[in-house]
Short mmCIF file of C-alpha atoms in Angstrom, two decimals:
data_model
loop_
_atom_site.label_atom_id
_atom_site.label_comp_id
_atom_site.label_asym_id
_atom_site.label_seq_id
_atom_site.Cartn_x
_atom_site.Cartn_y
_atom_site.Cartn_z
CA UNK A 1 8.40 -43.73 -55.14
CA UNK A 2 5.94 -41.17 -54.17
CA UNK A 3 2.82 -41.02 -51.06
CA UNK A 4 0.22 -41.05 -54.01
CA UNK A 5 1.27 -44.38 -55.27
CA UNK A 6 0.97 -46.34 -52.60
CA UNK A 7 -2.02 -44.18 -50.72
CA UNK A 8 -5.86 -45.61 -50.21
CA UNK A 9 -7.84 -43.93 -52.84
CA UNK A 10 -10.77 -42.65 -51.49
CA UNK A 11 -9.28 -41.69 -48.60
CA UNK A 12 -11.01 -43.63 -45.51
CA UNK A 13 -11.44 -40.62 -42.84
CA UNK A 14 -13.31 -40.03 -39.73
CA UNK A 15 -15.19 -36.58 -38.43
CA UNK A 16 -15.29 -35.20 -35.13
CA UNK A 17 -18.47 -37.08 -34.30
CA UNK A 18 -17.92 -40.11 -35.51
CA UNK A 19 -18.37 -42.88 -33.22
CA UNK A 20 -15.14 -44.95 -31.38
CA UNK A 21 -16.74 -48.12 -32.35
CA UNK A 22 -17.30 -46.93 -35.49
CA UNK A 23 -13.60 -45.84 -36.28
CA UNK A 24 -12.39 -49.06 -34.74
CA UNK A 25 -14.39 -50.73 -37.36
CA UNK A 26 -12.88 -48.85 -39.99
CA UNK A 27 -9.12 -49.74 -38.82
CA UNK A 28 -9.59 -53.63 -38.74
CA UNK A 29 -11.80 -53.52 -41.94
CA UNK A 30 -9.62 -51.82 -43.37
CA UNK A 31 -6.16 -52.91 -41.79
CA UNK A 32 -4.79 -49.71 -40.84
CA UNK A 33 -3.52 -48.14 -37.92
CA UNK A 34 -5.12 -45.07 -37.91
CA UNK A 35 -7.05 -42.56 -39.30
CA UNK A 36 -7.44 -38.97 -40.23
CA UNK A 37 -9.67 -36.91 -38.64
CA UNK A 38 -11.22 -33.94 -40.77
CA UNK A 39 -13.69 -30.95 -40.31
CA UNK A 40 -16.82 -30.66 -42.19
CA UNK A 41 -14.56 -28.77 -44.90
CA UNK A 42 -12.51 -31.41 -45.34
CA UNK A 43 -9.46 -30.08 -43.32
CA UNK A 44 -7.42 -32.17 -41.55
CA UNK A 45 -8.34 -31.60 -37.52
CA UNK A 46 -6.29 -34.57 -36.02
CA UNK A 47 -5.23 -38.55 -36.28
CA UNK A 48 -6.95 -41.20 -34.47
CA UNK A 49 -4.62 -44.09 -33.74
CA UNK A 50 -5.31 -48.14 -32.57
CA UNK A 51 -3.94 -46.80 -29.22
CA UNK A 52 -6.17 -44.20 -29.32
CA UNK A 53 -9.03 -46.11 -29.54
CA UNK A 54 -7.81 -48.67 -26.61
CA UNK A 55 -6.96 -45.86 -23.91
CA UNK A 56 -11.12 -44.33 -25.12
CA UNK A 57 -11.96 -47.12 -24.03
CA UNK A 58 -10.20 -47.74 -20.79
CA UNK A 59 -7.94 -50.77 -22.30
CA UNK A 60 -4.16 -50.37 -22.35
CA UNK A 61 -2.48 -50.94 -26.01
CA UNK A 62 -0.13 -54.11 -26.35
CA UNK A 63 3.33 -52.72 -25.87
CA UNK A 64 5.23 -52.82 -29.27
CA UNK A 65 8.07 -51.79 -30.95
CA UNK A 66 9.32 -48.36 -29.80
CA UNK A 67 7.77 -45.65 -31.87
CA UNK A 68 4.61 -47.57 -32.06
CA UNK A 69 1.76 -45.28 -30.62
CA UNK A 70 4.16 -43.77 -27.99
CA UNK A 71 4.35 -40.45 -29.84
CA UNK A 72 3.00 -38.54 -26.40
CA UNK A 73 2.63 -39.61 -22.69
CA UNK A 74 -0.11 -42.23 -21.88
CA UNK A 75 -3.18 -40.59 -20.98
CA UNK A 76 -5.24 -41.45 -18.23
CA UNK A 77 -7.48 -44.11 -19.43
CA UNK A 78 -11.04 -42.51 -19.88
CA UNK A 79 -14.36 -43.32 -21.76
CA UNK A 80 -15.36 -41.36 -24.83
CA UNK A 81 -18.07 -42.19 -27.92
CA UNK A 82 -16.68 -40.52 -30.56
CA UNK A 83 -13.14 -39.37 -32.03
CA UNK A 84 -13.25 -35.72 -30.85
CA UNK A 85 -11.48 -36.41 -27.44
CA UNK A 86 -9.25 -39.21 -28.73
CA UNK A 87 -7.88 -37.48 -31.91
CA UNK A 88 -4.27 -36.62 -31.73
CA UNK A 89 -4.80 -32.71 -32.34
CA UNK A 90 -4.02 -29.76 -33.75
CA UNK A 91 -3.10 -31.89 -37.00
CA UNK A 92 0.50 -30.72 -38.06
CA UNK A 93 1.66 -30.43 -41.48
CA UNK A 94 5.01 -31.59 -43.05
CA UNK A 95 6.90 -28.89 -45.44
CA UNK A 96 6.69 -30.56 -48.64
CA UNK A 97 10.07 -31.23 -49.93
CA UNK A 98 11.30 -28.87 -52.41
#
């Protein structure tokens, strides 16, 4: 089984600029846990995450399982409006396999 088959086609993204609210919205209406974050080229810039989100907003996530948005330290809790501070960032790439 490969990525393509089981991807969302279009791909739901968010910018720079796009609003916290906004990208919330997208996750729960869309039931995923995050998001990717491109340029206005369409390269990827970063990942927004559900935890992501809660820390913008000064809320703590849920703990979960381990793994589970605990890719990096916690962050200070702070207040932004749109996905440019929250974004996990640079965006790094995986070697396709060969």
């Amino acid at each position: 089984m490969y990525v393509r088959e089981v991807m969302s086609s279009p791909a739901v993204v968010a910018t720079p600029d796009t609003p916290v609210k906004h990208a919330a919205g997208q996750l729960a209406e869309n039931a995923f846990t995050s998001l990717p974050v491109i340029d206005p080229d369409g390269g990827l810039v970063g990942v927004v995450n559900e935890a992501d989100l809660l820390w913008s907003t000064g809320s703590r996530p849920i703990p979960g399982p381990p793994g589970r948005g605990r890719r990096r330290p916690a962050p200070a809790p702070r207040s932004a409006t749109s996905c440019t501070p929250t974004c996990s960032s640079p965006a790094r790439r995986k070697a396709s396999p060969t």
